[in-house]
Each structure stands twice: as structure tokens, then as C-alpha cells.
CSV table of C-alpha atoms in Angstrom, one decimal:
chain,number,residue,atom,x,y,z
A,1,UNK,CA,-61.1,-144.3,-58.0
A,2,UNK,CA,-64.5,-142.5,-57.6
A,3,UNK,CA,-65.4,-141.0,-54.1
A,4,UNK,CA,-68.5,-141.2,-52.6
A,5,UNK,CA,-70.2,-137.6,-51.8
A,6,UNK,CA,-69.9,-136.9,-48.7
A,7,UNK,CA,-72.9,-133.9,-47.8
A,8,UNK,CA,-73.5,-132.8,-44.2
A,9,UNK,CA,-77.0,-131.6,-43.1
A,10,UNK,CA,-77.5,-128.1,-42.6
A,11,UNK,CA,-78.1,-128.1,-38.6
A,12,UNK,CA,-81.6,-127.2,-37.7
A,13,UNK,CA,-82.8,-123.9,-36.6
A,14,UNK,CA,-85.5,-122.0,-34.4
A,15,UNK,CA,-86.6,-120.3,-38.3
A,16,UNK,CA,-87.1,-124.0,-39.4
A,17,UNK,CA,-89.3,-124.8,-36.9
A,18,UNK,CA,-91.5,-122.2,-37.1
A,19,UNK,CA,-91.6,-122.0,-40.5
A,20,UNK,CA,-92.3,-125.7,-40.5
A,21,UNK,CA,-95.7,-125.3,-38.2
A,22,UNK,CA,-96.6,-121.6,-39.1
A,23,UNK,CA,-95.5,-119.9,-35.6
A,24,UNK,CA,-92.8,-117.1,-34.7
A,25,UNK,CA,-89.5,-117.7,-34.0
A,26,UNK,CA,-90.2,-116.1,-30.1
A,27,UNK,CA,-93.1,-119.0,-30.0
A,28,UNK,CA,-90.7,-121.5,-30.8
A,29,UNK,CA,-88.3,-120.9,-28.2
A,30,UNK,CA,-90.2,-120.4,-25.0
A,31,UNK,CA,-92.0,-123.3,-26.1
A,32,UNK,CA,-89.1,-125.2,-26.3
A,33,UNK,CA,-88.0,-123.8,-23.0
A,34,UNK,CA,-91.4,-125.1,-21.7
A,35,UNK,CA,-92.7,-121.5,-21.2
A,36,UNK,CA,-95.8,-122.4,-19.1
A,37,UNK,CA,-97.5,-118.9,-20.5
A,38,UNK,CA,-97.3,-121.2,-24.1
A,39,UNK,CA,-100.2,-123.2,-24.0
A,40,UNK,CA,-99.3,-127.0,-23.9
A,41,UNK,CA,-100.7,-128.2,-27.0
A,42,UNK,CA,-98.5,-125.9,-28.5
A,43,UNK,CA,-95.3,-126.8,-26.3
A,44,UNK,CA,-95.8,-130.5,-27.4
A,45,UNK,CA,-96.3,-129.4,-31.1
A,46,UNK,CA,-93.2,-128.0,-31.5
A,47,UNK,CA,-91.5,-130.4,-29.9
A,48,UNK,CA,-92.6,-132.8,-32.1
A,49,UNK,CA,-91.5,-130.7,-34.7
A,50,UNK,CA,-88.2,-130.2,-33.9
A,51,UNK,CA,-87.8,-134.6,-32.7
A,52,UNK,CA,-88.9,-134.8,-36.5
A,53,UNK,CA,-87.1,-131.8,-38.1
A,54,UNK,CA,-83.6,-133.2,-35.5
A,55,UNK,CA,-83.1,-129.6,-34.1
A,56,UNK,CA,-80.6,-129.9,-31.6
A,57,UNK,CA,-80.1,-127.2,-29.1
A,58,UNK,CA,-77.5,-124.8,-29.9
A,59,UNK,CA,-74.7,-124.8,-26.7
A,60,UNK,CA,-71.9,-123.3,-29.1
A,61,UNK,CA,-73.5,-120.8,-30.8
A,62,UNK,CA,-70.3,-118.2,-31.2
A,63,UNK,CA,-68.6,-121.7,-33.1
A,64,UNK,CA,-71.7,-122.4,-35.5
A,65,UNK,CA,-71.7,-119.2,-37.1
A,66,UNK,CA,-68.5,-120.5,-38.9
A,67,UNK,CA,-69.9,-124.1,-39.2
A,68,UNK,CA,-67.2,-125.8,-37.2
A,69,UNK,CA,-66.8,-126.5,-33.5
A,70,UNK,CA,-63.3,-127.7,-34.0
A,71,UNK,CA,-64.3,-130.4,-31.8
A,72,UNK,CA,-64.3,-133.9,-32.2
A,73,UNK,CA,-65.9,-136.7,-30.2
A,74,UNK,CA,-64.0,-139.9,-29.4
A,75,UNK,CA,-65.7,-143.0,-28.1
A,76,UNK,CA,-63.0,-145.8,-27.0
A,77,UNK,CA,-64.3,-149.0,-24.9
A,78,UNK,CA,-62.0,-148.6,-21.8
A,79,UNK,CA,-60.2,-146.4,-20.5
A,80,UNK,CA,-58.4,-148.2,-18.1
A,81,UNK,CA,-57.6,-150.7,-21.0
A,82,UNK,CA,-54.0,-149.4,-21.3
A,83,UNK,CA,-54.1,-150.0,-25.2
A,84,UNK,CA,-57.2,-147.7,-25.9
A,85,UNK,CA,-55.7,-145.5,-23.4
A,86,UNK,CA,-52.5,-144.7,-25.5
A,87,UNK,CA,-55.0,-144.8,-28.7
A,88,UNK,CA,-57.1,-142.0,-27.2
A,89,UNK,CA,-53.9,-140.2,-26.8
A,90,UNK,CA,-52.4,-140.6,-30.0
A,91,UNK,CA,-56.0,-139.5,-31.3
A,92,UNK,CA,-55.4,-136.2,-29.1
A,93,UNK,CA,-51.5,-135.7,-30.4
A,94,UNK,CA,-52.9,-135.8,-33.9
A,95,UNK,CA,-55.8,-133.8,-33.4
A,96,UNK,CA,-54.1,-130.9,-31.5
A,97,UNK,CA,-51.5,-130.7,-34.5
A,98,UNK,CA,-54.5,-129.6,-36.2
A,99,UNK,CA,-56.2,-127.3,-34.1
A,100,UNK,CA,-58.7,-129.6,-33.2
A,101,UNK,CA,-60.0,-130.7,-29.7
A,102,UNK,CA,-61.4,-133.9,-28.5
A,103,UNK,CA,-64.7,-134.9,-26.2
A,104,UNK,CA,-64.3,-138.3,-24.9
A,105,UNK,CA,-66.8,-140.8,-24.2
A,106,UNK,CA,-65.9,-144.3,-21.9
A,107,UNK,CA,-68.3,-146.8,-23.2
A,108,UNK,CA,-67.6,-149.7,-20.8
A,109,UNK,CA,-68.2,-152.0,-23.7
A,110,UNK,CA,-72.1,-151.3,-23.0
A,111,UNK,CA,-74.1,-150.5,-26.3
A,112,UNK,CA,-76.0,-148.0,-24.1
A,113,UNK,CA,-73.0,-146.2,-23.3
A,114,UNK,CA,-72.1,-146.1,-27.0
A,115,UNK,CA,-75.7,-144.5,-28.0
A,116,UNK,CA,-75.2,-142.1,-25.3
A,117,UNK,CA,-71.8,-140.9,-26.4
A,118,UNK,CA,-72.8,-140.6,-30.1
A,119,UNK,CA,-76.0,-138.5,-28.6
A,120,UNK,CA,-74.0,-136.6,-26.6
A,121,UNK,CA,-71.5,-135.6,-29.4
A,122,UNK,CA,-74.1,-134.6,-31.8
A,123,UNK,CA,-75.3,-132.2,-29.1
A,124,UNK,CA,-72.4,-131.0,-28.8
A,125,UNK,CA,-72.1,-130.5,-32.8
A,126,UNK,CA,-68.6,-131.9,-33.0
A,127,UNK,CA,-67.5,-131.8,-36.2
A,128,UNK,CA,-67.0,-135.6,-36.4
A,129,UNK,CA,-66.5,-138.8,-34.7
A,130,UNK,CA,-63.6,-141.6,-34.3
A,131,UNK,CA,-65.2,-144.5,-32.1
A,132,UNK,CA,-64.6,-147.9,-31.1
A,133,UNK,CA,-67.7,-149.7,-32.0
A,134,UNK,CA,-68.9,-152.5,-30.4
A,135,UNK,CA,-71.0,-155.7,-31.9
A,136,UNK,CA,-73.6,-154.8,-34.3
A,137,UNK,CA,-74.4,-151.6,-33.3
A,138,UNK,CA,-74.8,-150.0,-36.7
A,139,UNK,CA,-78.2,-148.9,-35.8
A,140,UNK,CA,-76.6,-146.4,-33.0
A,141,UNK,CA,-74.8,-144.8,-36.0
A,142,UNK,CA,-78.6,-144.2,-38.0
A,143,UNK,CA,-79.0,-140.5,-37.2
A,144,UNK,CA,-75.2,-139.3,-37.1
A,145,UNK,CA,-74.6,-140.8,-40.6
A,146,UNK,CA,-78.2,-139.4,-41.9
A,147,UNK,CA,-76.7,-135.8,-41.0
A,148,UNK,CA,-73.9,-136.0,-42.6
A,149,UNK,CA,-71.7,-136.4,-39.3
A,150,UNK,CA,-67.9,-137.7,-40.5
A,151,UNK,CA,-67.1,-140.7,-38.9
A,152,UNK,CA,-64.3,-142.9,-38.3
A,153,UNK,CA,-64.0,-146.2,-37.0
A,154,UNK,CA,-60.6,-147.6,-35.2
A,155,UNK,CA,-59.9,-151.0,-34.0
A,156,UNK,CA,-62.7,-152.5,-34.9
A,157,UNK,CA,-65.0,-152.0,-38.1
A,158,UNK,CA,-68.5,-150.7,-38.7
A,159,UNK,CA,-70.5,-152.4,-41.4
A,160,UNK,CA,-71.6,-149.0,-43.1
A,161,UNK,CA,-70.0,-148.1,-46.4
A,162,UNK,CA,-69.7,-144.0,-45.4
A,163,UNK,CA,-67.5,-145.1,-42.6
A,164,UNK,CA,-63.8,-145.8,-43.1
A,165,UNK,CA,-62.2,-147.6,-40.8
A,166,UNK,CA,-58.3,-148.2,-38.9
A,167,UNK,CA,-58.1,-152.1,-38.0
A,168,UNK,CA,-55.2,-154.1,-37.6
A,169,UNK,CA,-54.2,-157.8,-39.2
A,170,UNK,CA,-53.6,-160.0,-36.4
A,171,UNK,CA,-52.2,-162.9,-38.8
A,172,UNK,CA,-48.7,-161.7,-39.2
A,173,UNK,CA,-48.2,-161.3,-35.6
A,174,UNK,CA,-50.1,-164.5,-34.7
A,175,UNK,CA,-48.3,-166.4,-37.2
A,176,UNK,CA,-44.9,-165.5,-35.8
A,177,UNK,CA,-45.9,-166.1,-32.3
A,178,UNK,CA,-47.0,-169.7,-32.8
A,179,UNK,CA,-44.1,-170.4,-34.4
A,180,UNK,CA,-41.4,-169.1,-32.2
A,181,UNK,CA,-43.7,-171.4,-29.6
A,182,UNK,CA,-44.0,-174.1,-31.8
A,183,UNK,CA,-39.8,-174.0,-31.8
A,184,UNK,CA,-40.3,-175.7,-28.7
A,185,UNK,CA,-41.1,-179.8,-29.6
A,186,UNK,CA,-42.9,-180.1,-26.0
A,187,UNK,CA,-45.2,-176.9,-26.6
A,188,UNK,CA,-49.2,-177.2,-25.9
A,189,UNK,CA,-50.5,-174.0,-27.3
A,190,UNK,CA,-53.4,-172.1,-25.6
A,191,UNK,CA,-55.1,-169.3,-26.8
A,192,UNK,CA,-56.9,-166.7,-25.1
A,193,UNK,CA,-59.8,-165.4,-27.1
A,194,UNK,CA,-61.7,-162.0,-26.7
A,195,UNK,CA,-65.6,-161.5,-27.4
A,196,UNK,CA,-67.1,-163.0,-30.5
A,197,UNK,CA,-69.5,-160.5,-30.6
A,198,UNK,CA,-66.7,-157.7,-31.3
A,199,UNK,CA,-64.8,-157.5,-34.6
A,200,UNK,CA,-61.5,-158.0,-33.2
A,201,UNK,CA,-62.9,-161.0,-30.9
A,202,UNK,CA,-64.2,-162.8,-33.7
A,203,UNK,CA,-61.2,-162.1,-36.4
A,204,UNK,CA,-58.9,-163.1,-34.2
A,205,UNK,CA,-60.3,-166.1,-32.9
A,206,UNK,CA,-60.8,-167.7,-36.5
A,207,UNK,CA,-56.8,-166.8,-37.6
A,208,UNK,CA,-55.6,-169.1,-34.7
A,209,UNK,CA,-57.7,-171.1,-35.7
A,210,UNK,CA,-56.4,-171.3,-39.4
A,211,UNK,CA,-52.7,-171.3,-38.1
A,212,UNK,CA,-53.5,-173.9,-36.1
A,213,UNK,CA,-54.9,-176.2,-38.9
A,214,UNK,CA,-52.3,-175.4,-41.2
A,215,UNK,CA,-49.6,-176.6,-38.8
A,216,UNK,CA,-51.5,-179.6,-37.6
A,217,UNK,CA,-51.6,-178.3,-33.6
A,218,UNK,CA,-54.6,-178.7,-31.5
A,219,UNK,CA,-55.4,-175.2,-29.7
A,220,UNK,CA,-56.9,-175.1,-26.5
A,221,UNK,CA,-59.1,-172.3,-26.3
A,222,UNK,CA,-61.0,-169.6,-23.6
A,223,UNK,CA,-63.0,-167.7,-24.5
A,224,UNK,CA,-63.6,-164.3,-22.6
A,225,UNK,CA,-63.9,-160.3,-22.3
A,226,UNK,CA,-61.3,-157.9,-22.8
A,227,UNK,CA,-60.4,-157.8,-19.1
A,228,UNK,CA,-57.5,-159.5,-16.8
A,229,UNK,CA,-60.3,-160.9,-14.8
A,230,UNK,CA,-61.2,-163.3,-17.8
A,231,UNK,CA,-57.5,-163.4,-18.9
A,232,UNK,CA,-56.5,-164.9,-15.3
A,233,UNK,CA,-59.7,-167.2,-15.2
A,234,UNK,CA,-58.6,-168.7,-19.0
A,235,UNK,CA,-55.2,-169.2,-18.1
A,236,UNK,CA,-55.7,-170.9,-15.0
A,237,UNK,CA,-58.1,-173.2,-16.8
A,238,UNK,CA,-55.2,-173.4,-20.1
A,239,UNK,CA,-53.1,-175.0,-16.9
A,240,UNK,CA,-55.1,-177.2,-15.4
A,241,UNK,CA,-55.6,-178.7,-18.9
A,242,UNK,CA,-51.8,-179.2,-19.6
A,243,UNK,CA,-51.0,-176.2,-21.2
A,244,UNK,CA,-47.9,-174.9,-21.4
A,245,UNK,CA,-47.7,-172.0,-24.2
A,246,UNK,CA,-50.2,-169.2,-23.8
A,247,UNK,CA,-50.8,-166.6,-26.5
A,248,UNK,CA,-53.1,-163.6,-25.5
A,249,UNK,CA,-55.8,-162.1,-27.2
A,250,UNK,CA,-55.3,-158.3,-25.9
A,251,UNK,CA,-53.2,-156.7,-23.6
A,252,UNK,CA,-56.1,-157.4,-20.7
A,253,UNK,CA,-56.2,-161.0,-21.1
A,254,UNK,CA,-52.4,-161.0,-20.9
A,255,UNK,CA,-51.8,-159.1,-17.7
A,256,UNK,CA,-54.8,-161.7,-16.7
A,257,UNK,CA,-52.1,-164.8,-17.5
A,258,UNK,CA,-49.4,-162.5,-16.1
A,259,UNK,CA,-51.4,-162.6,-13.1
A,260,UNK,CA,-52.3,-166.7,-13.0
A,261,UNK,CA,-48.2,-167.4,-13.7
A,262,UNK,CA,-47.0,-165.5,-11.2
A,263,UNK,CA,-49.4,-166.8,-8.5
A,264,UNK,CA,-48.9,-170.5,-9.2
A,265,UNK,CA,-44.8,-169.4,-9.3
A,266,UNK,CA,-44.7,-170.5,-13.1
A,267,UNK,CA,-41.7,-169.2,-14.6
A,268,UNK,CA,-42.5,-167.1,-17.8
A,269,UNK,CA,-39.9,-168.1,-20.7
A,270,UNK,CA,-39.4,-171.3,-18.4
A,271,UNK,CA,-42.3,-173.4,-17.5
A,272,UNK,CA,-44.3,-171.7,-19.7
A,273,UNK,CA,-44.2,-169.6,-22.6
A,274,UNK,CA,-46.2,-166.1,-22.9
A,275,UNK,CA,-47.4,-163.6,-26.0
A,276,UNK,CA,-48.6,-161.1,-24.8
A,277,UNK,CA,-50.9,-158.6,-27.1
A,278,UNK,CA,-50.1,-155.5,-27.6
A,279,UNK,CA,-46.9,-153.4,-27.0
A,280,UNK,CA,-47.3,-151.9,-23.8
A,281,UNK,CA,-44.2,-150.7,-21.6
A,282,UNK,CA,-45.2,-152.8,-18.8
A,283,UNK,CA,-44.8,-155.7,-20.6
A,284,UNK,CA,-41.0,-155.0,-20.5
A,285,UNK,CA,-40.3,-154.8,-16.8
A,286,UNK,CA,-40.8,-158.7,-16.5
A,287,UNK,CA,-37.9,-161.0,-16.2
A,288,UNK,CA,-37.8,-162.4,-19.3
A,289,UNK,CA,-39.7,-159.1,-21.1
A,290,UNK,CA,-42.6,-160.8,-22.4
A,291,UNK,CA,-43.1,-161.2,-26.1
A,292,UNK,CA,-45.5,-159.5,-28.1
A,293,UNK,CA,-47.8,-158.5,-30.8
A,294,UNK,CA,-47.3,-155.1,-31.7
A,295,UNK,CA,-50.8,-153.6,-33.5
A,296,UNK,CA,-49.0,-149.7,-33.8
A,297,UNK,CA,-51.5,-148.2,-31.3
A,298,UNK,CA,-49.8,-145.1,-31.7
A,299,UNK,CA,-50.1,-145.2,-35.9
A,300,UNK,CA,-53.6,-146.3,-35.8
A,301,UNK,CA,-54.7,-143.2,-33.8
A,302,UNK,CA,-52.7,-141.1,-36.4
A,303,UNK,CA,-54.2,-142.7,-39.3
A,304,UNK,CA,-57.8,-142.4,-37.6
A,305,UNK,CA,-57.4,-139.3,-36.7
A,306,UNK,CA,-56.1,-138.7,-40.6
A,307,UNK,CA,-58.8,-140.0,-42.7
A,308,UNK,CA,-61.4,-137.8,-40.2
A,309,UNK,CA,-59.5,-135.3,-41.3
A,310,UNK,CA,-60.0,-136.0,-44.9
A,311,UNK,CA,-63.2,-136.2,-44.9
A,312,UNK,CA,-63.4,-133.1,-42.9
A,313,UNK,CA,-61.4,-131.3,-45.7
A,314,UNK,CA,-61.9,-132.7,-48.6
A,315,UNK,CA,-65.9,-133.5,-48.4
A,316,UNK,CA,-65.4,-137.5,-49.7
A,317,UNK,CA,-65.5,-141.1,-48.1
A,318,UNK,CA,-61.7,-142.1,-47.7
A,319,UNK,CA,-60.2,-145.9,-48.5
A,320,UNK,CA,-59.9,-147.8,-45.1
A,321,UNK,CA,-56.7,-148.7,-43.6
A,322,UNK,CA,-55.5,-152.2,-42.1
A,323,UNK,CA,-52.0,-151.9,-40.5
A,324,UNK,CA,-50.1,-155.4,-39.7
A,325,UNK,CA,-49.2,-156.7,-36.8
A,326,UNK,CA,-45.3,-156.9,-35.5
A,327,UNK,CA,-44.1,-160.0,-33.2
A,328,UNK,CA,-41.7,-158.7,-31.1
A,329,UNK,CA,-39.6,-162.1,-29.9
A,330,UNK,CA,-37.8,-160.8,-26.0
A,331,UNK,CA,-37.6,-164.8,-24.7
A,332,UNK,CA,-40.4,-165.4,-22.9
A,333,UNK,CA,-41.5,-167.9,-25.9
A,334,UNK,CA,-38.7,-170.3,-24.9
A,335,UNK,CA,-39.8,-173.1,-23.1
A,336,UNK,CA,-36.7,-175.7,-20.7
């Protein structure tokens, strides 16, 4: 197979700058430091320059004499989402194997947040960049890409052909659930979706559907975010409707159900069945431990962290990865 190039930008210096628009290097920099003894017609010319040129001030100087911060920048959605919590730490185990360090951004699912964090690491000239994109957000990505900054998406994809990306297939685990719920002849499956306008959301959403159709089941569906607040307002709607077999759509929408069961004193693995999403250890303190679909959190940091690494080394665009998805079966899929 051929590999793509893969060329990063020389950063930009104070030398560029002024050779760019004919004035010394000295000039440059207390213009740039807004100097008021530089005239401002001249402060406002070079910092045109430089927006057009992409200089970037230089915090780590001492690191960019050898062209490497060691550094890279994470960007994950939540951090109080227990599964992008563990990620960001299997990112960190990887990365401190290596010698590497990482600067982490919280994006709250906001698109603003994201920009900010992808700003904020090329500031920080981070050698490159494993993020959890959100919707179409490509254009966010526009300026790190143009310089060359390596870049690795995990969890959810980014549709630009320099960046590789770690996903999961949710069929094999979807699959398994519904039919250790389907065991039960009285089951009336409901699914708990997450956003459409995420790659997981949407993927997701359309392979329940195709399970569904190919074993002649209606699905009763809610959509939502990733958050227990959505999870708890789905299921208590699934109920109301009849429902009696809920499969979850991330580990935030099933502590959400967790949450609607054990208020309504629904007995999990008895009066209704639960999948959870995810493999997370608190999953295994209920009585029956809830069932789950296992994405290998832990493997896709590793791998993430692994094709950065690639590209950091070897100067090409890596092959994505898609890791499958494990049903673990503990009982609460049963059903009296």
C-alpha cells in the first residue's frame, strides 16, 4: 500500500515576518508586543502579517530548538463521562510509555469548545492531536491539518482523509444483546439512542435499526444526548409505552435507565431487562450486574495513541482502526 506524505510546516518565526514586510527582527517584536513607541500603522501591519504568515507565539522556546515539545493535546467530550474518562487515561498510560505528555481539553460537546482546544494546542506547539470530534466540525480542523499537525481521531471519525481514526463496531455487541433479550418470548425492546449529529449517535442508531428489521421486532426508540439526564427521561417514557427490555446507547444513558428502574422499584434482570453500554466497574456492583457492550476503551486509547505515534515517527498517514464490540451476558437480560 502507498502512504500518503505526511509534511509538517516549518513553524513561523520573528525572521519571517520581517523578511516578509521589509522591517528588523527588533521591529517585529515590540510591535507584536504592542510597543506604543512603534507607530500603529506599523503594529497593525505586522500583525496582519503574522495572522497571514500563522506565526504563533513561541511559549516553549528551549523545546523548539529540537522541533518537538513532546507534548500532545487531547480533546475528549466529557470528562465526567466515565468512558472518555478511562480513554483519556489509557491515552496518558500510552503516551508516558513514550516519553510523551498530554494537554487536555473538556469540550462539553460544544463546537466552540472544540475550536478552542485545537487553538489552544497549536499554541502550545504540541506535537500532535488525538480528539473526539463532534458533528461536522471538519472545518475546526482547517488550519492544524494545513500545518502539518498529526492528528488522530478516537470514537468517533473525522471526514478528512489525513486523519486516521479508532472507532468501534457496535453491531456485534448490539446483535448479541438483542438476542439474549429476544430469548425472552414477552420482550418489548427499547433503545436508547445518542445524538444524530455525532458519528457514534448516528451509526448506532441505524444498526438497531437493521437488527431490528432483520428479526421482525418493532423498536421503540428515544432519542437523546450522551447524559443520564436524557437516559432517565427515555427510559421513563420506554415504560410508560410498555417497554420492558431497554438497551442503552452509552454508558450515560444507561446509568440514566439505572436511575428510572430503581426509582419506579423495577427489578433489573426481573421486570425488566437492561444493556448497558460500555464496560464500566460500576456497572458490576448491581444485583444482577448489568450486561454490557464492551467497546475496549482501554485498547482504543492505546491504538489512538499508537497510530499518533506513527505518524509522529514515521512521517506517513496510517490505516484506521475499527475494534468490535464484546457483549458481556451477567443476567440482567433475563426477563420472569
Amino acid at each position: 500500500m502507498t502512504h500518503t506524505p505526511f509534511q509538517r510546516r516549518r513553524p513561523t518565526t520573528l525572521k519571517d515576518i520581517a523578511n516578509e514586510i521589509g522591517l528588523s527582527v527588533s521591529t517585529v517584536s515590540r510591535a507584536l508586543a504592542d510597543n506604543p513607541a512603534i507607530a500603529e500603522e506599523t503594529r497593525e501591519t505586522v500583525r496582519e502579517a503574522a495572522r497571514r504568515l500563522r506565526y504563533r507565539p513561541n511559549n516553549q522556546a528551549a523545546s523548539l530548538r529540537k522541533q518537538r515539545t513532546n507534548i500532545i493535546g487531547v480533546a475528549i467530550p466529557d470528562i465526567e463521562n466515565p468512558f472518555f474518562a478511562t480513554l483519556a487515561s489509557a491515552i496518558q498510560h500510552s503516551a508516558r510509555a513514550k516519553g510523551f505528555s498530554i494537554l487536555l481539553g473538556n469540550t462539553e460537546e460544544d463546537p466552540e469548545l472544540l475550536a478552542s482546544s485545537i487553538e489552544m494546542f497549536a499554541n502550545q506547539r504540541v506535537d500532535g492531536m488525538i480528539v473526539v470530534p463532534h458533528g461536522e466540525t471538519e472545518a475546526i480542523f482547517e488550519d492544524a491539518v494545513d500545518e502539518g499537525i498529526p492528528i488522530v481521531a478516537v470514537d468517533r471519525r473525522l471526514d478528512i482523509a489525513t486523519v486516521p481514526s479508532v472507532v468501534s463496531d457496535p453491531a456485534p455487541g448490539f446483535a448479541a444483546a438483542m438476542d439474549a433479550v429476544l430469548a425472552n418470548p414477552n420482550a418489548t425492546i427499547g433503545f436508547l439512542a445518542g445524538p444524530q449529529d455525532t458519528s457514534t449517535g448516528l451509526e448506532r442508531f441505524k444498526v438497531m435499526q437493521a437488527l431490528a428489521k432483520e428479526r421482525g421486532v418493532d423498536l421503540h426508540i428515544e432519542h437523546g444526548g450522551y447524559n443520564q439526564r436524557d437516559g432517565y427521561k427515555g427510559t421513563v417514557a420506554m415504560l410508560d409505552a410498555g417497554v420492558n427490555a431497554v438497551i442503552g446507547g452509552d454508558a450515560m444513558l444507561t446509568m440514566g435507565a439505572v436511575q428510572a428502574l430503581c426509582e419506579r422499584s423495577i427489578a433489573i434482570g426481573k421486570d425488566c431487562a437492561l444493556v448497558g453500554f460500555d464496560e464500566l466497574p460500576m456497572f458490576l456492583y448491581h444485583n444482577p450486574p448489568l450486561s454490557t457492550i464492551d467497546q475496549q476503551v482501554s485498547k482504543m486509547g492505546h491504538e489512538a495513541f499508537e497510530l499518533l505515534h506513527e505518524m509522529l515517527s514515521g512521517q506517513h498517514v496510517p490505516e484506521s482502526k475499527v475494534l468490535p464490540t464484546i457483549m458481556h451476558d451477567r443476567g440482567s437480560t433475563t426477563l420472569a
